[in-house]
Coordinates of C-alpha atoms in Angstrom, one line a residue:
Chain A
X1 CA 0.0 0.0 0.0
X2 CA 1.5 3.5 -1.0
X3 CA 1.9 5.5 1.6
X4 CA -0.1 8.1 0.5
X5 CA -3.0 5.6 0.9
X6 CA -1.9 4.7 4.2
X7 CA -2.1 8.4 5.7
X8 CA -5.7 8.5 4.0
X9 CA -6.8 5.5 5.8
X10 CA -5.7 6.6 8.8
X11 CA -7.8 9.7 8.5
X12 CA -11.0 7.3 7.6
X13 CA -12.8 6.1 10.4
X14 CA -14.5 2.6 10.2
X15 CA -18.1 1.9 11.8
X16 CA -18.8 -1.8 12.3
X17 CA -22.4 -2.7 11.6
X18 CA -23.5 0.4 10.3
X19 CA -26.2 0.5 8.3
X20 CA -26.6 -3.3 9.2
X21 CA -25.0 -5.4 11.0
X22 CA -22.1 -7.2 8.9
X23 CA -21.1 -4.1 7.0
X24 CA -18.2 -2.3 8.1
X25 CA -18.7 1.7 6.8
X26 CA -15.9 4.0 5.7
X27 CA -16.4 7.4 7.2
X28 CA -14.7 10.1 5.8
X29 CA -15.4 12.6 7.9
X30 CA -12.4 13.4 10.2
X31 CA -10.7 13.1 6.3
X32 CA -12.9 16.2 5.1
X33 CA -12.2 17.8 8.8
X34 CA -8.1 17.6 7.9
X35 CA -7.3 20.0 5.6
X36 CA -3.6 18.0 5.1
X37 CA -5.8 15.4 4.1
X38 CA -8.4 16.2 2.5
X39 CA -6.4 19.0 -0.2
X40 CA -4.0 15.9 -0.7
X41 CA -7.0 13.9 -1.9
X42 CA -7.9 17.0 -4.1
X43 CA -4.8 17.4 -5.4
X44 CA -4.0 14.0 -6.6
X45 CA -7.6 13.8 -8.2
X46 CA -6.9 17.0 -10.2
X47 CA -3.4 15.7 -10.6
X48 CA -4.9 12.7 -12.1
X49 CA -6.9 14.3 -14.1
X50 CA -4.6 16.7 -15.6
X51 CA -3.9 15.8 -18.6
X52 CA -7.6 15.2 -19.9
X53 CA -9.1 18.9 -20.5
X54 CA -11.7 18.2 -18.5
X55 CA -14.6 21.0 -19.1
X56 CA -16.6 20.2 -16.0
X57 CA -16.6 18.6 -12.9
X58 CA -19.9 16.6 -12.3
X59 CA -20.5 15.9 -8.1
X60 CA -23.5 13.1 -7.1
X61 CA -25.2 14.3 -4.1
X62 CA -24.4 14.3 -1.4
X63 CA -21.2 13.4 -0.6
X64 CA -20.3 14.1 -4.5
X65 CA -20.6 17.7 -4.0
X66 CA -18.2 18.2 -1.1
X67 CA -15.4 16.9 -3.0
X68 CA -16.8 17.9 -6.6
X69 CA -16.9 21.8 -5.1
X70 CA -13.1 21.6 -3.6
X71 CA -12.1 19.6 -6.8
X72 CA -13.6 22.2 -9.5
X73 CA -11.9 25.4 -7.8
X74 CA -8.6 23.5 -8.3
X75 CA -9.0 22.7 -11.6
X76 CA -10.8 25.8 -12.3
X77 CA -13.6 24.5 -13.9
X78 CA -17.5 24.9 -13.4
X79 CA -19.6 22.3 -10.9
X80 CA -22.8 20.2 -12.0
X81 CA -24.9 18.9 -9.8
X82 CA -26.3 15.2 -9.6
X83 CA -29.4 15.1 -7.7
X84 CA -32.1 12.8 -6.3
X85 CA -35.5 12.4 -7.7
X86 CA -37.2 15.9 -7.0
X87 CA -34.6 18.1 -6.0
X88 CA -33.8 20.0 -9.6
X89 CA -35.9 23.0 -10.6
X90 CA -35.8 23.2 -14.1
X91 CA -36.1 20.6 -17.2
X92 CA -34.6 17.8 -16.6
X93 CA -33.5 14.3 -17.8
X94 CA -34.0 11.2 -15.2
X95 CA -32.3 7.6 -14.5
X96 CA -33.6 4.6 -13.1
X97 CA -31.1 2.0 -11.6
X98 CA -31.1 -0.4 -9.0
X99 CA -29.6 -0.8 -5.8
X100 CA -29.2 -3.6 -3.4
X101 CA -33.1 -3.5 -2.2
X102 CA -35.0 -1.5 -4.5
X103 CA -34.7 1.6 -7.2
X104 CA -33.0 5.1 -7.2
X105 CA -33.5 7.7 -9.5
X106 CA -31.2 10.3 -10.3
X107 CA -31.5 13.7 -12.5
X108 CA -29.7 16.8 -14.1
X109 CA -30.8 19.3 -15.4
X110 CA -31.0 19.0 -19.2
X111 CA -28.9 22.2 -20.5
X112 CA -26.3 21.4 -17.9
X113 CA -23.9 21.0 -20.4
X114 CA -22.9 21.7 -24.0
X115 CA -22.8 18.9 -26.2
X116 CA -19.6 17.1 -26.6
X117 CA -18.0 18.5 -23.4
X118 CA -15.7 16.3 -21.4
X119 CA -16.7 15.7 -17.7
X120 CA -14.9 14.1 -14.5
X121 CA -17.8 12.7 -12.6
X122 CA -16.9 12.7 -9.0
X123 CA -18.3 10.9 -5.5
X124 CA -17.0 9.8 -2.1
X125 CA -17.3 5.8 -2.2
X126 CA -16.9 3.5 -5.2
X127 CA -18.6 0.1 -4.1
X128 CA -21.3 -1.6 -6.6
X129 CA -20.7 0.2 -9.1
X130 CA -24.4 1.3 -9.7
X131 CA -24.3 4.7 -8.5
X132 CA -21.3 6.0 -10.6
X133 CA -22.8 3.4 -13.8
X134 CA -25.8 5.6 -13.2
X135 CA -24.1 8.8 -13.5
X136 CA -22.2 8.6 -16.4
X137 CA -25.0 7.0 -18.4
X138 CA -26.7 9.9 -17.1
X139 CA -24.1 12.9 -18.2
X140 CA -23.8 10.9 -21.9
X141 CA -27.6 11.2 -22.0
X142 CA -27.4 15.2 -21.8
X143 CA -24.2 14.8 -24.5
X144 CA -21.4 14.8 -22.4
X145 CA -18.2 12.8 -22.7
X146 CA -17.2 11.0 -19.6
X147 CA -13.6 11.2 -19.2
X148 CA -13.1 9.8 -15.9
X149 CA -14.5 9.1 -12.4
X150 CA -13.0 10.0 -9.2
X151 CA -13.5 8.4 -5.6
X152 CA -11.9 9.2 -2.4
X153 CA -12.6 5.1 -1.3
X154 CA -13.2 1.8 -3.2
X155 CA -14.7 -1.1 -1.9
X156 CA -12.5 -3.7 -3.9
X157 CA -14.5 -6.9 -3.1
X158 CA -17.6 -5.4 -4.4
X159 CA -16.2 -5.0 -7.8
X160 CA -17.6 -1.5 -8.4
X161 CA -14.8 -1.1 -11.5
X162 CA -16.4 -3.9 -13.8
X163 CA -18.9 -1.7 -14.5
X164 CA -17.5 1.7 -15.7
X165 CA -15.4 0.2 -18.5
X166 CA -14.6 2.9 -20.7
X167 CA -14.1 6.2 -18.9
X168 CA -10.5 6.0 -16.2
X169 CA -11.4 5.3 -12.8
X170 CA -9.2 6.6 -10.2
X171 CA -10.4 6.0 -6.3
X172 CA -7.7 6.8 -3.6
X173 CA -8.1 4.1 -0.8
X174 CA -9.2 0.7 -1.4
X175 CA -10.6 -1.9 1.1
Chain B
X1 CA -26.5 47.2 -6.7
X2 CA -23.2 46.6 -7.6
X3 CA -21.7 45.5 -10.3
X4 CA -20.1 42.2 -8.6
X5 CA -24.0 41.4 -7.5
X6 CA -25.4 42.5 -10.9
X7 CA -22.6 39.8 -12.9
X8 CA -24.0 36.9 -10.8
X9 CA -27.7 37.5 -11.2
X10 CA -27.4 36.7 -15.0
X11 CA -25.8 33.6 -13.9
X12 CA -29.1 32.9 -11.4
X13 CA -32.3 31.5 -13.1
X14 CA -35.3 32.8 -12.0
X15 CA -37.8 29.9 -12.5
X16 CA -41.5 31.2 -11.8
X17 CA -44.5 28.9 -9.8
X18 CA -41.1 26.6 -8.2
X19 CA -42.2 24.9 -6.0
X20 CA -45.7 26.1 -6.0
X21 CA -47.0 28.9 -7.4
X22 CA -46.6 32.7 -6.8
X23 CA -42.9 31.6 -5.8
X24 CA -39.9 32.2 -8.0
X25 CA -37.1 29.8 -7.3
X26 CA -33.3 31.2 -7.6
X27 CA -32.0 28.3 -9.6
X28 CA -27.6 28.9 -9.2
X29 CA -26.6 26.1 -11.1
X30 CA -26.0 28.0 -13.9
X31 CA -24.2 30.0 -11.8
X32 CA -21.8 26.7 -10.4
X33 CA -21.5 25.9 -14.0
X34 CA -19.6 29.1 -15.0
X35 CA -16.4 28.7 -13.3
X36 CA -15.7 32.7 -13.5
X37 CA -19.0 33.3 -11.7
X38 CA -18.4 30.6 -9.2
X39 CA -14.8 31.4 -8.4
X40 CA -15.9 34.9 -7.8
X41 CA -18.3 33.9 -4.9
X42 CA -15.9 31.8 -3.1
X43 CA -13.4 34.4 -3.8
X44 CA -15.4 36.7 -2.5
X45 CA -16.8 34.7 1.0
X46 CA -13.0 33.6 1.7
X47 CA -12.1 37.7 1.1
X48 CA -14.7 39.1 3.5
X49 CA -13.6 36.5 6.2
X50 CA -10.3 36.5 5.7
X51 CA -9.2 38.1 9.0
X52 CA -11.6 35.8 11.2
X53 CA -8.5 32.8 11.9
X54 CA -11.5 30.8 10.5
X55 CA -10.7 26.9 11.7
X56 CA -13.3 25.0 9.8
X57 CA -16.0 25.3 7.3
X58 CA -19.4 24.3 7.4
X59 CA -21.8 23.4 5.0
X60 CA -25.3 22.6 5.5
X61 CA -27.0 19.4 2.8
X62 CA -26.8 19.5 0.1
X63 CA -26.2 22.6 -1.9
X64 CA -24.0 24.4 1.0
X65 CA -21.8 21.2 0.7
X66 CA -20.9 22.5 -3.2
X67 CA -19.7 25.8 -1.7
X68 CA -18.2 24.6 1.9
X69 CA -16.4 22.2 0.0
X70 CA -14.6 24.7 -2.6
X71 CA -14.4 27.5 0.5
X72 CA -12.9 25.0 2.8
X73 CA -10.3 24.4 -0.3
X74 CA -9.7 28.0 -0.9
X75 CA -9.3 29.2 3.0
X76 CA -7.1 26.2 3.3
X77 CA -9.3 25.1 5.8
X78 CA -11.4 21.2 7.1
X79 CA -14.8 20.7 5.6
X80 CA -17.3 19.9 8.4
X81 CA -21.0 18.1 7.2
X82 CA -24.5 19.1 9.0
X83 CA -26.4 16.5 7.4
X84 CA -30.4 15.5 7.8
X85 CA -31.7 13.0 10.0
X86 CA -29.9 9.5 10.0
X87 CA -27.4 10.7 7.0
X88 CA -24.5 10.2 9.3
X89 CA -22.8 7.3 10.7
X90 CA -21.1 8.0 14.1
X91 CA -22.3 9.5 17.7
X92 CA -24.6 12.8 16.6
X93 CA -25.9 15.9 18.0
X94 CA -29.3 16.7 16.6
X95 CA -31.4 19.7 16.7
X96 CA -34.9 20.5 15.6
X97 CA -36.5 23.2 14.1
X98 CA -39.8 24.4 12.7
X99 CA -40.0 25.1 9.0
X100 CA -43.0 26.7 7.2
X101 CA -44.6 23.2 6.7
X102 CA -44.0 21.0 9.9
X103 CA -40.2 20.3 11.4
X104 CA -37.1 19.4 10.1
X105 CA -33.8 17.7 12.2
X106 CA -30.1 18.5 11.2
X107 CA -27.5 17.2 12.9
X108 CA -23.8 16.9 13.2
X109 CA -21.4 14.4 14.6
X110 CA -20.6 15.2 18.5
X111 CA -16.4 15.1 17.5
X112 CA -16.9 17.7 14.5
X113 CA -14.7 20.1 16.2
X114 CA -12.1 20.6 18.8
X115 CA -14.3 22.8 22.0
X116 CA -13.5 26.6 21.0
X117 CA -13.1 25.7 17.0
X118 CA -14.1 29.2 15.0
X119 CA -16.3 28.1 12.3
X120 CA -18.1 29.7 8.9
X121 CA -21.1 27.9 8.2
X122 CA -22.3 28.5 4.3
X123 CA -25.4 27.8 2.9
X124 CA -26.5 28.8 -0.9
X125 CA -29.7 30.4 0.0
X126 CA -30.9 32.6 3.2
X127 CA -34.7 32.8 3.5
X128 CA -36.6 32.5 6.6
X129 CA -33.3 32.0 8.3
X130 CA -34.7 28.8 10.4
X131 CA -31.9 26.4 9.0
X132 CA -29.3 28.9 9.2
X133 CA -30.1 29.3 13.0
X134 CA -30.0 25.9 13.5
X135 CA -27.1 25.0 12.3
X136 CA -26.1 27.5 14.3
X137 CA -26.8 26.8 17.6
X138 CA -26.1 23.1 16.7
X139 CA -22.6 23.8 16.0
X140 CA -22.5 26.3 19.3
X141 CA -24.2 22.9 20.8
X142 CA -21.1 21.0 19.9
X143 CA -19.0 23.6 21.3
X144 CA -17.9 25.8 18.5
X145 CA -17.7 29.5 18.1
X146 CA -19.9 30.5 15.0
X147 CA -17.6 33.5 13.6
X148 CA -20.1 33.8 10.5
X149 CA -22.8 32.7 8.1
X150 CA -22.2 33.0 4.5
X151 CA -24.7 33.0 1.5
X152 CA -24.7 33.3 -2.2
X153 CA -28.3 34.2 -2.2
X154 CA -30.8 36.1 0.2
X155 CA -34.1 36.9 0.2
X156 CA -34.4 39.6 1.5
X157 CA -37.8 40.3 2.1
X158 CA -38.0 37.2 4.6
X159 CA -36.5 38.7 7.3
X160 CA -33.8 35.9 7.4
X161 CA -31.0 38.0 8.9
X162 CA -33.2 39.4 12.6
X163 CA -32.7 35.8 13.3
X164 CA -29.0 35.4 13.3
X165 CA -28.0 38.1 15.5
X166 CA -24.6 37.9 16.9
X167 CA -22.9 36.3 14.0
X168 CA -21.3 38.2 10.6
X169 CA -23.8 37.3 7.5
X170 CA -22.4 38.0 4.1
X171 CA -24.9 37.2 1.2
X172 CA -23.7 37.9 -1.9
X173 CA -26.7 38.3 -4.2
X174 CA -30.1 39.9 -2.6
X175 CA -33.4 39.8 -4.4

């Protein structure tokens, strides 16, 4: 493990049996409370990401837009929003996907960006897959490119990666 | 109004009868989406609090986490969540409030700051000023010092500021 990802890890704090019991969760919160921390996960996402003249960065609520916000200031790009079911004001376009018990929707707004432009989709955990499948489906429905995805933790066991082929993953601690 | 204020109302869409009608909803992802106009907000909030020593930053869920995460990243400071009920794993403080249609519970985990921690809690929009003052007096709950409340939108015509008394408010665009 690079030491990088060690000093994350140590800044991620893990809940047995939260939501249920079994399932150990990943909390970044005393990560996003470390600024050390937290602008090196920014950093090596943008890093990352440098190369790929990326025109937006997309966040998926909630989590998504704490690190989306931080990450487009650094790059110095503009922020879309993901949202759930509801939440958007104007004309949107929707997706339906499932999750372990039951359905999600999520939604952007349909002008959010110009056709063609290339996007870094962005969210806190990587673990099915479904979430972040969702997304970029989403973003290429409104004519965007999806360049990449970024997560500050993957949950390797789940296989979350099988399902993004296509656009470069990059998540910064594994489990 | 000035001309700063005047740049980012083009970038806010007014969208009538949202979410009923006879209400016009400020819609700022448009704004988000344009990094100039975007930058210039968090430029702005991190200028007019730049001599505070601010220790952390606060954002409230969901669309104060897009901004708290990018001022957090500009000031160089953590990024602290007040999420809504049951979003958050660990031990949680929790207060409620009444809204214009029945009560709503934030809350924030009990270790979010050190006792004493001087904190900026941003928002995107300032209305009736009940979540504002909530989060407020949850973080105070929790033992921080709330140095200031910061806003990229107000309504001014709600009255939202008589209720924060004690605490800097900077909005930056007022309708």
């Amino acid at each position: 493990m690079p030491e990088f990802e060690a000093l994350l890890k140590e800044k991620i704090r893990s809940i047995p049996d939260y939501p249920k019991k079994g399932v150990i969760f990943r909390d970044i919160t005393p990560l996003l409370k470390d600024y050390y921390s937290f602008s090196m996960c920014i950093d090596e996402l943008a890093s990352e990401f440098e190369g790929e003249k990326i025109d937006y960065v997309v966040g998926i609520e909630a989590r998504g837009f704490i690190i989306g916000g931080a990450l487009a200031e650094k790059l110095g790009v503009g922020f879309i929003p993901i949202r759930k079911k509801g939440k958007l004001p104007y004309k949107k376009v929707s997706i339906d996907y499932e999750l372990e018990y039951g359905k999600e929707t999520i939604e952007v707004h349909e002008d959010a960006v110009e056709k063609g432009s290339r996007v870094l989709i962005v969210d806190d955990l990587l673990a099915t897959g479904g979430t972040a499948k969702a997304a970029a489906d989403l973003m290429q429905k409104v004519g965007a490119r999806v360049v990449g995805l970024g997560f500050l933790v993957e949950l390797g066991d789940m296989k979350g990666k099988k399902k993004l082929d296509g656009a470069r993953i990059v998540s910064l601690a594994k489990y």
